[in-house]
Tab-separated table of C-alpha atoms in Angstrom:
chain	number	residue	atom	x	y	z
A	1	MET	CA	0.450	-38.888	-12.674
A	2	GLU	CA	-2.440	-38.306	-10.229
A	3	LEU	CA	-0.152	-36.204	-8.059
A	4	LYS	CA	0.777	-33.998	-11.021
A	5	TYR	CA	-2.888	-33.417	-11.901
A	6	HIS	CA	-3.645	-32.628	-8.271
A	7	GLN	CA	-0.801	-30.109	-8.164
A	8	PHE	CA	-1.969	-28.522	-11.433
A	9	GLY	CA	-5.500	-28.193	-10.086
A	10	LEU	CA	-4.232	-26.599	-6.890
A	11	VAL	CA	-2.216	-24.064	-8.884
A	12	CYS	CA	-5.315	-23.196	-10.914
A	13	VAL	CA	-7.369	-22.616	-7.764
A	14	ILE	CA	-4.667	-20.376	-6.277
A	15	MET	CA	-4.458	-18.358	-9.487
A	16	LEU	CA	-8.231	-17.934	-9.621
A	17	LEU	CA	-8.661	-16.734	-6.022
A	18	PRO	CA	-7.835	-13.063	-6.776
A	19	LEU	CA	-10.221	-13.140	-9.744
A	20	MET	CA	-13.027	-14.450	-7.540
A	21	CYS	CA	-12.770	-11.206	-5.533
A	22	THR	CA	-13.031	-8.939	-8.567
A	23	SER	CA	-15.142	-10.651	-11.210
A	24	GLN	CA	-18.641	-10.686	-9.697
A	25	ASP	CA	-20.373	-7.478	-10.817
A	26	SER	CA	-16.963	-5.738	-10.733
A	27	PHE	CA	-16.792	-5.868	-6.941
A	28	THR	CA	-13.388	-5.878	-5.232
A	29	CYS	CA	-12.701	-7.661	-1.946
A	30	SER	CA	-11.428	-5.642	0.998
A	31	ARG	CA	-12.103	-4.844	4.654
A	32	ALA	CA	-13.946	-2.026	6.391
A	33	THR	CA	-14.125	-0.569	9.866
A	34	TYR	CA	-15.647	2.530	11.493
A	35	TYR	CA	-14.452	5.436	13.607
A	36	GLY	CA	-15.866	6.621	16.880
A	37	SER	CA	-18.114	9.667	16.816
A	38	PRO	CA	-20.777	10.540	19.436
A	39	GLU	CA	-22.906	12.235	16.771
A	40	CYS	CA	-22.287	9.471	14.206
A	41	THR	CA	-20.989	12.089	11.774
A	42	ALA	CA	-17.776	12.610	9.859
A	43	ASN	CA	-14.775	14.758	10.737
A	44	PRO	CA	-15.307	18.367	9.537
A	45	THR	CA	-11.533	18.821	9.257
A	46	GLY	CA	-11.100	15.806	6.988
A	47	ALA	CA	-8.208	15.486	4.536
A	48	CYS	CA	-10.419	16.234	1.531
A	49	GLY	CA	-11.062	19.802	2.692
A	50	PHE	CA	-14.858	19.566	2.438
A	51	GLY	CA	-15.493	21.060	5.870
A	52	GLU	CA	-19.054	20.802	7.174
A	53	TYR	CA	-20.206	19.630	3.742
A	54	GLY	CA	-18.263	16.424	4.412
A	55	THR	CA	-20.300	15.710	7.553
A	56	ALA	CA	-23.732	16.236	5.998
A	57	ILE	CA	-23.460	14.940	2.421
A	58	ASN	CA	-25.327	11.690	1.745
A	59	ASP	CA	-27.034	11.953	5.149
A	60	GLY	CA	-23.671	11.426	6.816
A	61	SER	CA	-22.954	8.090	5.122
A	62	VAL	CA	-19.329	8.852	4.309
A	63	ALA	CA	-15.945	7.192	4.576
A	64	GLY	CA	-12.233	7.763	4.759
A	65	VAL	CA	-10.216	5.646	2.347
A	66	SER	CA	-6.576	4.634	1.979
A	67	TRP	CA	-5.195	4.053	-1.523
A	68	LEU	CA	-8.548	5.053	-3.081
A	69	TRP	CA	-7.829	8.600	-1.832
A	70	ARG	CA	-5.284	8.980	-4.661
A	71	ASN	CA	-3.605	12.157	-3.411
A	72	GLY	CA	-6.999	13.792	-3.070
A	73	SER	CA	-8.388	13.136	-6.556
A	74	GLY	CA	-10.503	10.337	-5.059
A	75	CYS	CA	-12.306	12.797	-2.775
A	76	GLY	CA	-16.041	12.884	-3.477
A	77	ALA	CA	-16.121	9.502	-5.216
A	78	CYS	CA	-19.080	7.248	-4.407
A	79	TYR	CA	-18.952	3.523	-3.619
A	80	GLN	CA	-21.316	0.681	-2.904
A	81	VAL	CA	-19.890	-1.335	-0.011
A	82	ARG	CA	-21.408	-4.555	1.258
A	83	CYS	CA	-20.147	-6.870	3.975
A	84	LYS	CA	-19.873	-10.618	3.627
A	85	ILE	CA	-21.337	-12.114	6.805
A	86	ALA	CA	-24.554	-13.589	5.441
A	87	GLU	CA	-26.194	-13.779	8.860
A	88	TYR	CA	-25.971	-10.020	9.460
A	89	CYS	CA	-25.255	-8.217	6.199
A	90	ASP	CA	-27.701	-6.528	3.867
A	91	ASP	CA	-27.595	-7.631	0.224
A	92	TYR	CA	-27.241	-4.071	-1.060
A	93	GLY	CA	-24.959	-2.725	1.664
A	94	ALA	CA	-24.110	0.946	2.087
A	95	TYR	CA	-23.678	3.796	-0.398
A	96	VAL	CA	-20.843	6.044	0.794
A	97	VAL	CA	-19.115	9.232	-0.340
A	98	VAL	CA	-15.362	9.641	0.206
A	99	THR	CA	-14.670	12.677	2.385
A	100	ASP	CA	-11.433	11.803	4.187
A	101	PHE	CA	-8.192	9.806	4.194
A	102	GLY	CA	-7.717	6.987	6.673
A	103	VAL	CA	-5.634	3.848	7.186
A	104	GLY	CA	-6.932	0.974	9.306
A	105	ASP	CA	-6.110	-2.702	9.820
A	106	ARG	CA	-5.725	-3.721	6.149
A	107	THR	CA	-8.887	-1.759	5.363
A	108	ASP	CA	-9.856	0.295	2.340
A	109	PHE	CA	-12.787	1.974	4.122
A	110	ILE	CA	-13.049	3.649	7.524
A	111	MET	CA	-16.737	4.434	7.586
A	112	SER	CA	-18.816	6.828	9.627
A	113	PRO	CA	-20.887	4.896	12.197
A	114	ARG	CA	-24.007	5.827	10.235
A	115	ALA	CA	-22.602	4.299	7.050
A	116	TYR	CA	-21.245	1.227	8.857
A	117	SER	CA	-24.658	0.520	10.385
A	118	ARG	CA	-26.183	0.471	6.903
A	119	LEU	CA	-24.155	-2.611	6.042
A	120	ALA	CA	-26.500	-4.574	8.310
A	121	LYS	CA	-29.917	-6.122	7.705
A	122	ASN	CA	-31.508	-4.548	10.793
A	123	GLU	CA	-30.722	-2.946	14.155
A	124	ASP	CA	-29.893	-6.232	15.873
A	125	ALA	CA	-27.551	-7.218	13.046
A	126	SER	CA	-25.994	-3.737	13.173
A	127	ALA	CA	-25.145	-4.208	16.854
A	128	GLU	CA	-23.389	-7.459	16.010
A	129	LEU	CA	-21.358	-5.853	13.211
A	130	PHE	CA	-20.172	-3.116	15.571
A	131	LYS	CA	-18.884	-5.857	17.878
A	132	TYR	CA	-16.755	-7.194	15.030
A	133	GLY	CA	-15.110	-3.798	14.529
A	134	VAL	CA	-13.571	-4.859	11.223
A	135	VAL	CA	-15.476	-6.870	8.595
A	136	ASP	CA	-14.713	-8.352	5.207
A	137	VAL	CA	-16.430	-6.387	2.445
A	138	GLU	CA	-16.624	-6.068	-1.292
A	139	TYR	CA	-17.013	-2.744	-3.038
A	140	LYS	CA	-17.367	-1.067	-6.406
A	141	ARG	CA	-17.443	2.507	-7.573
A	142	VAL	CA	-20.880	3.811	-8.509
A	143	PRO	CA	-22.064	7.130	-9.989
A	144	CYS	CA	-22.658	10.001	-7.575
A	145	ARG	CA	-26.185	11.400	-7.923
A	146	TYR	CA	-26.998	14.850	-6.571
A	147	GLY	CA	-30.452	15.390	-8.058
A	148	GLY	CA	-30.702	18.999	-9.198
A	149	TYR	CA	-27.274	20.147	-7.997
A	150	ASN	CA	-24.648	21.432	-10.400
A	151	ILE	CA	-20.961	21.469	-9.476
A	152	ILE	CA	-20.470	24.134	-6.837
A	153	VAL	CA	-17.207	26.024	-6.305
A	154	LYS	CA	-16.807	27.093	-2.688
A	155	VAL	CA	-14.185	29.634	-1.644
A	156	ASN	CA	-12.165	28.064	1.161
A	157	GLU	CA	-12.277	29.785	4.552
A	158	ARG	CA	-8.537	30.482	4.438
A	159	SER	CA	-8.886	32.667	1.345
A	160	TYR	CA	-8.219	36.409	1.545
A	161	ASN	CA	-9.255	38.764	-1.249
A	162	PRO	CA	-7.222	39.855	-3.217
A	163	HIS	CA	-4.023	38.068	-2.186
A	164	TYR	CA	-4.926	34.386	-1.821
A	165	LEU	CA	-7.712	32.271	-3.323
A	166	ALA	CA	-8.404	28.635	-2.453
A	167	ILE	CA	-11.413	26.727	-3.753
A	168	VAL	CA	-13.040	23.341	-3.304
A	169	THR	CA	-15.443	21.680	-5.761
A	170	LEU	CA	-18.649	20.136	-4.423
A	171	TYR	CA	-21.410	17.938	-5.930
A	172	VAL	CA	-19.267	16.327	-8.639
A	173	GLY	CA	-21.570	13.727	-10.180
A	174	GLY	CA	-20.959	10.547	-12.143
A	175	THR	CA	-17.789	8.477	-11.773
A	176	GLN	CA	-15.316	11.115	-12.978
A	177	ASP	CA	-12.597	12.807	-10.932
A	178	ILE	CA	-11.481	16.441	-11.092
A	179	THR	CA	-7.709	16.101	-11.325
A	180	ALA	CA	-6.660	19.706	-12.081
A	181	VAL	CA	-8.056	23.259	-12.054
A	182	GLN	CA	-6.961	26.274	-14.105
A	183	PHE	CA	-7.958	29.962	-14.155
A	184	TRP	CA	-8.013	32.326	-17.119
A	185	GLN	CA	-5.272	34.976	-17.090
A	186	GLU	CA	-6.781	37.715	-19.254
A	187	ASP	CA	-3.650	39.858	-19.656
A	188	CYS	CA	-1.657	36.846	-20.888
A	189	LYS	CA	-4.567	35.284	-22.781
A	190	GLU	CA	-3.838	31.858	-21.357
A	191	TRP	CA	-5.022	29.298	-18.810
A	192	ARG	CA	-2.832	29.126	-15.688
A	193	PRO	CA	-2.751	26.192	-13.222
A	194	MET	CA	-3.933	26.277	-9.640
A	195	ARG	CA	-1.964	24.244	-7.112
A	196	ARG	CA	-3.521	21.267	-5.365
A	197	ALA	CA	-3.022	22.414	-1.771
A	198	PHE	CA	-4.461	19.257	-0.190
A	199	GLY	CA	-7.326	16.889	-0.835
A	200	THR	CA	-9.648	18.591	-3.272
A	201	VAL	CA	-8.554	22.145	-2.336
A	202	PHE	CA	-6.844	24.096	-5.145
A	203	ASP	CA	-5.248	27.485	-4.555
A	204	VAL	CA	-3.333	30.367	-6.110
A	205	GLU	CA	-1.487	33.346	-4.645
A	206	ASN	CA	-2.229	36.768	-6.112
A	207	PRO	CA	-5.165	35.624	-8.274
A	208	PRO	CA	-6.344	37.820	-11.164
A	209	ARG	CA	-8.211	40.991	-10.250
A	210	GLY	CA	-11.778	41.133	-11.437
A	211	ASP	CA	-14.072	38.208	-12.186
A	212	ILE	CA	-12.316	34.822	-12.348
A	213	LYS	CA	-13.064	32.134	-14.928
A	214	LEU	CA	-12.228	28.491	-14.091
A	215	ARG	CA	-11.951	25.231	-15.961
A	216	PHE	CA	-11.602	21.695	-14.631
A	217	GLN	CA	-9.652	18.710	-15.878
A	218	VAL	CA	-11.882	15.650	-15.700
A	219	THR	CA	-10.565	12.087	-15.669
A	220	GLY	CA	-12.772	9.032	-16.052
A	221	SER	CA	-13.956	6.262	-18.339
A	222	ALA	CA	-14.269	8.783	-21.203
A	223	GLY	CA	-10.601	9.724	-20.863
A	224	VAL	CA	-9.155	13.099	-19.858
A	225	TYR	CA	-10.823	16.341	-20.930
A	226	TRP	CA	-11.465	19.925	-19.800
A	227	VAL	CA	-14.790	21.488	-18.794
A	228	GLU	CA	-15.229	25.261	-18.413
A	229	SER	CA	-17.417	26.819	-15.779
A	230	LYS	CA	-20.320	28.719	-17.315
A	231	THR	CA	-20.116	31.361	-14.594
A	232	PHE	CA	-17.423	33.461	-12.900
A	233	ILE	CA	-16.139	33.871	-9.371
A	234	THR	CA	-17.048	37.514	-8.952
A	235	SER	CA	-14.400	40.117	-8.160
A	236	ASP	CA	-15.865	40.781	-4.703
A	237	TRP	CA	-15.502	37.132	-3.598
A	238	LYS	CA	-15.192	36.389	0.090
A	239	ALA	CA	-14.155	33.351	2.105
A	240	GLY	CA	-17.065	30.938	2.391
A	241	ALA	CA	-18.859	32.173	-0.744
A	242	SER	CA	-20.237	29.554	-3.159
A	243	TYR	CA	-20.690	29.749	-6.937
A	244	ASP	CA	-22.806	27.538	-9.179
A	245	THR	CA	-20.746	26.534	-12.241
A	246	GLN	CA	-23.910	25.497	-14.122
A	247	ILE	CA	-22.184	22.289	-15.184
A	248	GLN	CA	-22.598	18.711	-14.029
A	249	LEU	CA	-20.899	15.431	-14.814
A	250	GLU	CA	-22.910	12.296	-15.496
């Protein structure tokens, strides 16, 4: 009888182990590493398509992710990541923005050196964490906060007026994802889809002439819904131009 109880208890412990990694404050257990960069910044040609924005946002505390990338819809999401070596790790950890895709040694996060260093309590502890290379972490998604910034639509550098338009959305706040983009086709009186080219870059060949109205499909805890930009991409748009949509997600 004692053996049966012991076996039952062992089964219970095994079944509870995954829950122990996800129940505390909604944190999920994983692993994190960092990539080499002399300037401690991110890759400006990252898979999200953010360009230089992806190296400077959040003071360079950014990360590439694996399955959290979600075919690009996870680009721009914000996470709190904290490591689990009590001797070296800060209680709060690091706040990172997803700007790239990356696969490491069973890791969910490949962090910029600047972000990785913020996992540590102090400079000495940071040096020790860099020696580890890969550390056990726990993470959770947190709202992105861009104090005063609305969602910005930037015309991708590969665009060419009037034959090809590609855009990327910047400063998406809250915990929602932009999962689709459409433009208004005035002559047909209907919304037409843009193609997700890669990451968070959406494009269309032969876009409408004249000013261009956009709307965004938003997916999050509130479900799936559409939000229209309150402004237009003007007819004289050029590669690199940015437009304030005058909308923000909370």
